PDB file of C-alpha atoms in Angstrom:
ATOM      1  CA  GLU A 149     -24.135  -4.837 -49.427  1.00 78.00           C
ATOM      2  CA  ASP A 150     -20.938  -2.871 -48.840  1.00 81.00           C
ATOM      3  CA  GLN A 151     -17.851  -5.068 -48.841  1.00 88.00           C
ATOM      4  CA  VAL A 152     -14.115  -4.751 -48.490  1.00 93.00           C
ATOM      5  CA  THR A 153     -11.788  -7.568 -49.544  1.00 95.00           C
ATOM      6  CA  GLN A 154      -8.054  -7.658 -48.991  1.00 97.00           C
ATOM      7  CA  SER A 155      -5.587  -9.871 -50.815  1.00 97.00           C
ATOM      8  CA  PRO A 156      -3.475 -11.783 -50.348  1.00 97.00           C
ATOM      9  CA  GLU A 157      -4.266 -13.023 -46.832  1.00 95.00           C
ATOM     10  CA  ALA A 158      -0.557 -13.385 -46.172  1.00 97.00           C
ATOM     11  CA  LEU A 159       2.577 -12.380 -48.030  1.00 98.00           C
ATOM     12  CA  ARG A 160       6.149 -13.410 -47.353  1.00 98.00           C
ATOM     13  CA  LEU A 161       8.908 -11.358 -48.942  1.00 97.00           C
ATOM     14  CA  GLN A 162      12.648 -11.181 -48.718  1.00 97.00           C
ATOM     15  CA  GLU A 163      14.111  -7.966 -47.404  1.00 97.00           C
ATOM     16  CA  GLY A 164      14.343  -5.552 -50.319  1.00 97.00           C
ATOM     17  CA  GLU A 165      11.740  -7.367 -52.427  1.00 97.00           C
ATOM     18  CA  SER A 166       9.056  -4.849 -53.416  1.00 98.00           C
ATOM     19  CA  SER A 167       5.398  -5.832 -53.743  1.00 98.00           C
ATOM     20  CA  SER A 168       1.817  -4.594 -53.448  1.00 98.00           C
ATOM     21  CA  LEU A 169      -1.150  -5.348 -51.231  1.00 98.00           C
ATOM     22  CA  ASN A 170      -4.659  -5.052 -52.609  1.00 98.00           C
ATOM     23  CA  CYS A 171      -7.886  -3.733 -51.112  1.00 98.00           C
ATOM     24  CA  SER A 172     -10.944  -4.026 -53.339  1.00 97.00           C
ATOM     25  CA  TYR A 173     -14.244  -2.526 -52.317  1.00 95.00           C
ATOM     26  CA  THR A 174     -17.890  -2.523 -53.317  1.00 92.00           C
ATOM     27  CA  VAL A 175     -19.643   0.359 -51.631  1.00 85.00           C
ATOM     28  CA  SER A 176     -22.135   3.046 -52.456  1.00 82.00           C
ATOM     29  CA  GLY A 177     -20.987   6.590 -51.907  1.00 82.00           C
ATOM     30  CA  LEU A 178     -17.312   6.212 -51.014  1.00 86.00           C
ATOM     31  CA  ARG A 179     -16.256   8.904 -48.596  1.00 86.00           C
ATOM     32  CA  GLY A 180     -12.766   7.726 -47.805  1.00 90.00           C
ATOM     33  CA  LEU A 181     -10.429   4.737 -47.759  1.00 93.00           C
ATOM     34  CA  PHE A 182      -8.069   4.217 -44.849  1.00 94.00           C
ATOM     35  CA  TRP A 183      -4.932   2.128 -44.428  1.00 96.00           C
ATOM     36  CA  TYR A 184      -3.726   0.996 -41.033  1.00 96.00           C
ATOM     37  CA  ARG A 185      -0.829  -1.092 -39.798  1.00 97.00           C
ATOM     38  CA  GLN A 186      -1.316  -3.461 -36.857  1.00 95.00           C
ATOM     39  CA  ASP A 187       1.429  -5.194 -34.930  1.00 95.00           C
ATOM     40  CA  PRO A 188       0.548  -8.319 -32.912  1.00 90.00           C
ATOM     41  CA  GLY A 189      -1.325  -7.472 -29.724  1.00 87.00           C
ATOM     42  CA  LYS A 190      -1.293  -3.746 -30.498  1.00 92.00           C
ATOM     43  CA  GLY A 191      -3.850  -1.268 -31.716  1.00 94.00           C
ATOM     44  CA  PRO A 192      -4.019  -0.384 -35.413  1.00 94.00           C
ATOM     45  CA  GLU A 193      -1.774   2.512 -36.374  1.00 94.00           C
ATOM     46  CA  PHE A 194      -3.136   5.002 -38.900  1.00 92.00           C
ATOM     47  CA  LEU A 195      -1.170   5.262 -42.145  1.00 95.00           C
ATOM     48  CA  PHE A 196      -3.150   6.981 -44.915  1.00 93.00           C
ATOM     49  CA  THR A 197      -6.514   8.329 -45.993  1.00 93.00           C
ATOM     50  CA  LEU A 198      -7.453   8.477 -49.687  1.00 94.00           C
ATOM     51  CA  TYR A 199     -10.569  10.297 -50.823  1.00 91.00           C
ATOM     52  CA  SER A 200     -10.786  10.152 -54.605  1.00 91.00           C
ATOM     53  CA  ALA A 201      -9.694   8.006 -57.534  1.00 93.00           C
ATOM     54  CA  GLY A 202      -6.234   8.912 -58.731  1.00 96.00           C
ATOM     55  CA  GLU A 203      -5.063  10.080 -55.337  1.00 96.00           C
ATOM     56  CA  GLU A 204      -1.700   8.849 -54.051  1.00 97.00           C
ATOM     57  CA  LYS A 205       0.031   9.211 -50.697  1.00 97.00           C
ATOM     58  CA  GLU A 206       3.493   8.193 -49.555  1.00 97.00           C
ATOM     59  CA  LYS A 207       5.183   7.563 -46.259  1.00 94.00           C
ATOM     60  CA  GLU A 208       8.711   6.203 -46.133  1.00 95.00           C
ATOM     61  CA  ARG A 209       8.657   2.876 -48.025  1.00 97.00           C
ATOM     62  CA  LEU A 210       4.864   2.834 -48.369  1.00 98.00           C
ATOM     63  CA  LYS A 211       2.745   4.312 -51.140  1.00 98.00           C
ATOM     64  CA  ALA A 212      -1.039   4.076 -51.279  1.00 98.00           C
ATOM     65  CA  THR A 213      -3.067   4.541 -54.446  1.00 98.00           C
ATOM     66  CA  LEU A 214      -6.800   4.578 -55.142  1.00 97.00           C
ATOM     67  CA  THR A 215      -8.977   3.719 -58.117  1.00 94.00           C
ATOM     68  CA  LYS A 216     -12.757   3.529 -58.364  1.00 92.00           C
ATOM     69  CA  LYS A 217     -12.743  -0.127 -57.368  1.00 93.00           C
ATOM     70  CA  GLU A 218      -9.594  -0.766 -55.356  1.00 96.00           C
ATOM     71  CA  SER A 219      -6.616   0.548 -53.500  1.00 98.00           C
ATOM     72  CA  PHE A 220      -3.051  -0.666 -53.531  1.00 98.00           C
ATOM     73  CA  LEU A 221      -0.469  -0.372 -50.819  1.00 98.00           C
ATOM     74  CA  HIS A 222       2.910  -0.556 -52.505  1.00 98.00           C
ATOM     75  CA  ILE A 223       5.891  -1.372 -50.374  1.00 98.00           C
ATOM     76  CA  THR A 224       9.293  -0.596 -51.819  1.00 98.00           C
ATOM     77  CA  ALA A 225      12.464  -2.330 -50.627  1.00 97.00           C
ATOM     78  CA  PRO A 226      10.832  -3.504 -47.394  1.00 97.00           C
ATOM     79  CA  LYS A 227      12.723  -4.131 -44.186  1.00 97.00           C
ATOM     80  CA  PRO A 228      11.940  -6.699 -41.460  1.00 97.00           C
ATOM     81  CA  GLU A 229      10.412  -3.938 -39.321  1.00 97.00           C
ATOM     82  CA  ASP A 230       7.712  -3.520 -41.969  1.00 97.00           C
ATOM     83  CA  SER A 231       6.344  -6.911 -40.952  1.00 98.00           C
ATOM     84  CA  ALA A 232       2.795  -6.411 -39.658  1.00 97.00           C
ATOM     85  CA  THR A 233      -0.820  -6.890 -40.638  1.00 96.00           C
ATOM     86  CA  TYR A 234      -2.031  -4.149 -42.959  1.00 98.00           C
ATOM     87  CA  LEU A 235      -5.707  -3.278 -42.676  1.00 96.00           C
ATOM     88  CA  CYS A 236      -7.879  -1.433 -45.134  1.00 95.00           C
ATOM     89  CA  ALA A 237     -11.147   0.256 -44.170  1.00 93.00           C
ATOM     90  CA  VAL A 238     -13.740   2.120 -46.200  1.00 91.00           C
ATOM     91  CA  GLN A 239     -16.122   4.834 -45.117  1.00 86.00           C
ATOM     92  CA  ALA A 240     -19.258   5.078 -47.238  1.00 80.00           C
ATOM     93  CA  ALA A 241     -22.642   6.729 -47.248  1.00 75.00           C
ATOM     94  CA  GLY A 242     -24.337   3.400 -47.808  1.00 69.00           C
ATOM     95  CA  SER A 243     -23.138   2.152 -44.429  1.00 69.00           C
ATOM     96  CA  ASN A 244     -24.004   5.327 -42.585  1.00 68.00           C
ATOM     97  CA  TYR A 245     -20.352   6.346 -42.761  1.00 69.00           C
ATOM     98  CA  GLN A 246     -19.198   3.626 -40.364  1.00 78.00           C
ATOM     99  CA  LEU A 247     -15.884   2.081 -41.285  1.00 84.00           C
ATOM    100  CA  ILE A 248     -16.103  -1.252 -43.083  1.00 87.00           C
ATOM    101  CA  TRP A 249     -12.924  -3.221 -42.431  1.00 91.00           C
ATOM    102  CA  GLY A 250     -11.109  -5.751 -44.526  1.00 93.00           C
ATOM    103  CA  ALA A 251      -9.654  -8.849 -42.895  1.00 92.00           C
ATOM    104  CA  GLY A 252      -6.102  -7.631 -43.436  1.00 95.00           C
ATOM    105  CA  THR A 253      -2.954  -8.831 -45.142  1.00 97.00           C
ATOM    106  CA  LYS A 254      -0.266 -10.314 -42.919  1.00 96.00           C
ATOM    107  CA  LEU A 255       3.081  -9.191 -44.292  1.00 98.00           C
ATOM    108  CA  ILE A 256       6.271 -10.985 -43.275  1.00 98.00           C
ATOM    109  CA  ILE A 257       9.624  -9.629 -44.379  1.00 98.00           C
ATOM    110  CA  LYS A 258      12.495 -12.054 -43.982  1.00 97.00           C
ATOM    111  CA  PRO A 259      16.033 -10.721 -43.503  1.00 95.00           C
TER     112      PRO A 259
ATOM    113  CA  ASP B 224       1.836   6.828 -29.084  1.00 84.00           C
ATOM    114  CA  SER B 225      -1.612   7.545 -30.540  1.00 86.00           C
ATOM    115  CA  GLY B 226      -2.750   9.657 -27.587  1.00 93.00           C
ATOM    116  CA  VAL B 227      -5.632   7.291 -26.829  1.00 96.00           C
ATOM    117  CA  THR B 228      -5.346   5.661 -23.413  1.00 97.00           C
ATOM    118  CA  GLN B 229      -7.039   2.427 -22.443  1.00 98.00           C
ATOM    119  CA  THR B 230      -7.115   0.796 -19.041  1.00 97.00           C
ATOM    120  CA  PRO B 231      -6.559  -1.821 -17.898  1.00 97.00           C
ATOM    121  CA  LYS B 232      -4.158  -3.407 -20.378  1.00 97.00           C
ATOM    122  CA  HIS B 233      -5.001  -6.913 -19.230  1.00 97.00           C
ATOM    123  CA  LEU B 234      -8.009  -8.334 -17.433  1.00 97.00           C
ATOM    124  CA  ILE B 235      -8.686 -11.894 -16.345  1.00 98.00           C
ATOM    125  CA  THR B 236     -12.098 -12.701 -14.958  1.00 98.00           C
ATOM    126  CA  ALA B 237     -14.488 -15.601 -14.505  1.00 98.00           C
ATOM    127  CA  THR B 238     -17.576 -16.448 -16.503  1.00 98.00           C
ATOM    128  CA  GLY B 239     -20.692 -14.659 -15.360  1.00 97.00           C
ATOM    129  CA  GLN B 240     -18.784 -11.671 -14.055  1.00 98.00           C
ATOM    130  CA  ARG B 241     -19.012  -8.013 -15.085  1.00 98.00           C
ATOM    131  CA  VAL B 242     -16.108  -5.777 -16.097  1.00 98.00           C
ATOM    132  CA  THR B 243     -15.620  -2.171 -17.139  1.00 98.00           C
ATOM    133  CA  LEU B 244     -13.088  -1.033 -19.697  1.00 98.00           C
ATOM    134  CA  ARG B 245     -12.029   2.589 -19.795  1.00 98.00           C
ATOM    135  CA  CYS B 246     -10.903   4.821 -22.632  1.00 98.00           C
ATOM    136  CA  SER B 247      -9.555   8.358 -22.685  1.00 98.00           C
ATOM    137  CA  PRO B 248      -9.621   9.825 -26.205  1.00 96.00           C
ATOM    138  CA  ARG B 249      -7.015  12.084 -27.760  1.00 95.00           C
ATOM    139  CA  SER B 250      -7.225  15.668 -26.653  1.00 94.00           C
ATOM    140  CA  GLY B 251      -9.811  17.448 -28.793  1.00 90.00           C
ATOM    141  CA  ASP B 252     -11.425  14.311 -30.193  1.00 92.00           C
ATOM    142  CA  LEU B 253     -15.187  14.148 -29.734  1.00 92.00           C
ATOM    143  CA  SER B 254     -15.878  10.674 -31.134  1.00 92.00           C
ATOM    144  CA  VAL B 255     -15.089   7.432 -29.376  1.00 94.00           C
ATOM    145  CA  TYR B 256     -15.433   4.029 -31.014  1.00 93.00           C
ATOM    146  CA  TRP B 257     -15.281   0.587 -29.433  1.00 95.00           C
ATOM    147  CA  TYR B 258     -14.096  -2.474 -31.337  1.00 94.00           C
ATOM    148  CA  GLN B 259     -13.687  -6.150 -30.514  1.00 95.00           C
ATOM    149  CA  GLN B 260     -10.968  -8.277 -32.069  1.00 93.00           C
ATOM    150  CA  SER B 261     -10.965 -11.982 -31.326  1.00 89.00           C
ATOM    151  CA  LEU B 262      -8.012 -14.245 -32.062  1.00 78.00           C
ATOM    152  CA  ASP B 263      -7.380 -14.293 -35.802  1.00 68.00           C
ATOM    153  CA  GLN B 264     -10.544 -12.293 -36.384  1.00 75.00           C
ATOM    154  CA  GLY B 265     -10.995  -8.917 -37.943  1.00 82.00           C
ATOM    155  CA  LEU B 266     -12.046  -5.786 -36.154  1.00 88.00           C
ATOM    156  CA  GLN B 267     -15.710  -5.859 -35.185  1.00 90.00           C
ATOM    157  CA  PHE B 268     -17.301  -2.474 -34.627  1.00 89.00           C
ATOM    158  CA  LEU B 269     -19.352  -2.343 -31.448  1.00 93.00           C
ATOM    159  CA  ILE B 270     -20.526   1.212 -30.823  1.00 93.00           C
ATOM    160  CA  GLN B 271     -19.711   4.871 -31.369  1.00 91.00           C
ATOM    161  CA  TYR B 272     -20.308   7.917 -29.211  1.00 93.00           C
ATOM    162  CA  TYR B 273     -20.012  11.500 -30.346  1.00 91.00           C
ATOM    163  CA  ASN B 274     -19.841  14.279 -27.777  1.00 92.00           C
ATOM    164  CA  GLY B 275     -21.669  12.244 -25.178  1.00 94.00           C
ATOM    165  CA  GLU B 276     -24.374  10.777 -27.364  1.00 93.00           C
ATOM    166  CA  GLU B 277     -24.650   7.378 -28.971  1.00 92.00           C
ATOM    167  CA  ARG B 278     -24.051   7.826 -32.677  1.00 88.00           C
ATOM    168  CA  ALA B 279     -23.973   4.356 -34.184  1.00 87.00           C
ATOM    169  CA  LYS B 280     -24.304   0.748 -33.140  1.00 89.00           C
ATOM    170  CA  GLY B 281     -22.598  -2.219 -34.668  1.00 88.00           C
ATOM    171  CA  ASN B 282     -22.572  -5.843 -33.584  1.00 83.00           C
ATOM    172  CA  ILE B 283     -22.830  -5.116 -29.889  1.00 93.00           C
ATOM    173  CA  LEU B 284     -24.431  -7.751 -27.678  1.00 95.00           C
ATOM    174  CA  GLU B 285     -27.230  -6.803 -25.294  1.00 96.00           C
ATOM    175  CA  ARG B 286     -24.936  -7.872 -22.427  1.00 97.00           C
ATOM    176  CA  PHE B 287     -22.579  -5.060 -23.436  1.00 97.00           C
ATOM    177  CA  SER B 288     -23.171  -1.353 -22.944  1.00 97.00           C
ATOM    178  CA  ALA B 289     -21.163   1.809 -23.172  1.00 97.00           C
ATOM    179  CA  GLN B 290     -21.326   5.459 -22.313  1.00 97.00           C
ATOM    180  CA  GLN B 291     -19.355   8.631 -22.889  1.00 97.00           C
ATOM    181  CA  PHE B 292     -19.030  11.080 -20.039  1.00 97.00           C
ATOM    182  CA  PRO B 293     -18.975  14.907 -20.090  1.00 96.00           C
ATOM    183  CA  ASP B 294     -15.176  14.883 -20.009  1.00 95.00           C
ATOM    184  CA  LEU B 295     -15.376  12.677 -23.152  1.00 95.00           C
ATOM    185  CA  HIS B 296     -13.836   9.584 -21.643  1.00 97.00           C
ATOM    186  CA  SER B 297     -15.786   6.424 -22.328  1.00 98.00           C
ATOM    187  CA  GLU B 298     -16.474   3.153 -20.597  1.00 98.00           C
ATOM    188  CA  LEU B 299     -17.482  -0.197 -22.070  1.00 98.00           C
ATOM    189  CA  ASN B 300     -19.354  -2.454 -19.683  1.00 98.00           C
ATOM    190  CA  LEU B 301     -19.390  -6.178 -20.330  1.00 98.00           C
ATOM    191  CA  SER B 302     -21.677  -8.318 -18.194  1.00 97.00           C
ATOM    192  CA  SER B 303     -22.582 -11.989 -17.783  1.00 97.00           C
ATOM    193  CA  LEU B 304     -19.272 -12.773 -19.391  1.00 98.00           C
ATOM    194  CA  GLU B 305     -18.841 -15.915 -21.442  1.00 97.00           C
ATOM    195  CA  LEU B 306     -15.705 -17.702 -22.602  1.00 96.00           C
ATOM    196  CA  GLY B 307     -16.351 -16.425 -26.114  1.00 94.00           C
ATOM    197  CA  ASP B 308     -16.043 -12.827 -24.949  1.00 96.00           C
ATOM    198  CA  SER B 309     -12.295 -13.292 -24.544  1.00 96.00           C
ATOM    199  CA  ALA B 310     -10.755 -10.861 -27.008  1.00 96.00           C
ATOM    200  CA  LEU B 311      -8.860  -7.652 -27.483  1.00 96.00           C
ATOM    201  CA  TYR B 312     -11.082  -4.630 -27.013  1.00 97.00           C
ATOM    202  CA  PHE B 313      -9.942  -1.454 -28.709  1.00 96.00           C
ATOM    203  CA  CYS B 314     -11.041   2.081 -28.263  1.00 96.00           C
ATOM    204  CA  ALA B 315     -10.462   4.624 -31.007  1.00 94.00           C
ATOM    205  CA  SER B 316     -11.131   8.332 -31.206  1.00 93.00           C
ATOM    206  CA  SER B 317     -11.508  10.891 -33.952  1.00 90.00           C
ATOM    207  CA  VAL B 318     -12.096  14.601 -34.226  1.00 85.00           C
ATOM    208  CA  GLY B 319     -15.378  14.464 -36.074  1.00 75.00           C
ATOM    209  CA  ALA B 320     -18.417  12.276 -36.306  1.00 69.00           C
ATOM    210  CA  SER B 321     -18.824   9.730 -39.059  1.00 60.00           C
ATOM    211  CA  GLY B 322     -19.498  11.323 -42.382  1.00 51.00           C
ATOM    212  CA  ALA B 323     -17.266  14.277 -41.707  1.00 54.00           C
ATOM    213  CA  MET B 324     -13.984  14.765 -43.489  1.00 51.00           C
ATOM    214  CA  ASN B 325     -10.760  14.078 -41.637  1.00 53.00           C
ATOM    215  CA  THR B 326     -12.323  11.457 -39.450  1.00 69.00           C
ATOM    216  CA  GLU B 327      -9.232   9.307 -39.224  1.00 83.00           C
ATOM    217  CA  ALA B 328      -9.564   7.198 -36.117  1.00 87.00           C
ATOM    218  CA  PHE B 329      -6.634   6.715 -33.767  1.00 92.00           C
ATOM    219  CA  PHE B 330      -6.555   3.558 -31.702  1.00 94.00           C
ATOM    220  CA  GLY B 331      -5.486   2.804 -28.186  1.00 96.00           C
ATOM    221  CA  GLN B 332      -3.326  -0.177 -27.304  1.00 96.00           C
ATOM    222  CA  GLY B 333      -6.314  -2.231 -26.279  1.00 96.00           C
ATOM    223  CA  THR B 334      -7.485  -4.216 -23.285  1.00 97.00           C
ATOM    224  CA  ARG B 335      -6.899  -7.938 -23.470  1.00 96.00           C
ATOM    225  CA  LEU B 336      -9.823  -9.644 -21.758  1.00 97.00           C
ATOM    226  CA  THR B 337      -9.533 -13.270 -20.779  1.00 97.00           C
ATOM    227  CA  VAL B 338     -12.626 -15.009 -19.440  1.00 97.00           C
ATOM    228  CA  VAL B 339     -11.897 -18.269 -17.617  1.00 97.00           C
TER     229      VAL B 339
END
């Protein structure tokens, strides 16, 4: 069965303290891995798509990487406005290409 | 602003009632997806339409139904509402159908449904 697991469930950091969020997946026929950011009561906001192992993408303080088993979302020198829940989703042939979502990592950046 | 518009933003209704949620996708997007997100729960995929036709079904209850109209807007109908149906309902749209490249989905701001 296709699965996506995100860790940790929650992460508290001081402003400026860099860290990484993990998204591990077990799927057959990976087509793409997506990262989204969700603020409370709002719709998820698209961040990145990664298609193949070794691929990296960056946006401001965020950098997403992909291996054959997992993806990391690295956040460098975060600011309080980076606080949000970060969601990972996988699109795979085994699930008829429907997105399989992780439960998310709630990131809190303290000033 | 994602370009996806959902109405209404908030809805309060009584148990047993029926409501309709509306979604206008981004210009040019042919796929519309509906998701449910309960308090502290993950996103639950309900249903997808592509260019007017049902494309995929997720965990959608029989009391729920959806359709996509020729102008590509979509409606989600929820009937015989129960307290447990209280949740955020999101619509998302993408250019292609599932399985196609560049199918990043863009989400609306959601409709918060409260059943009392």
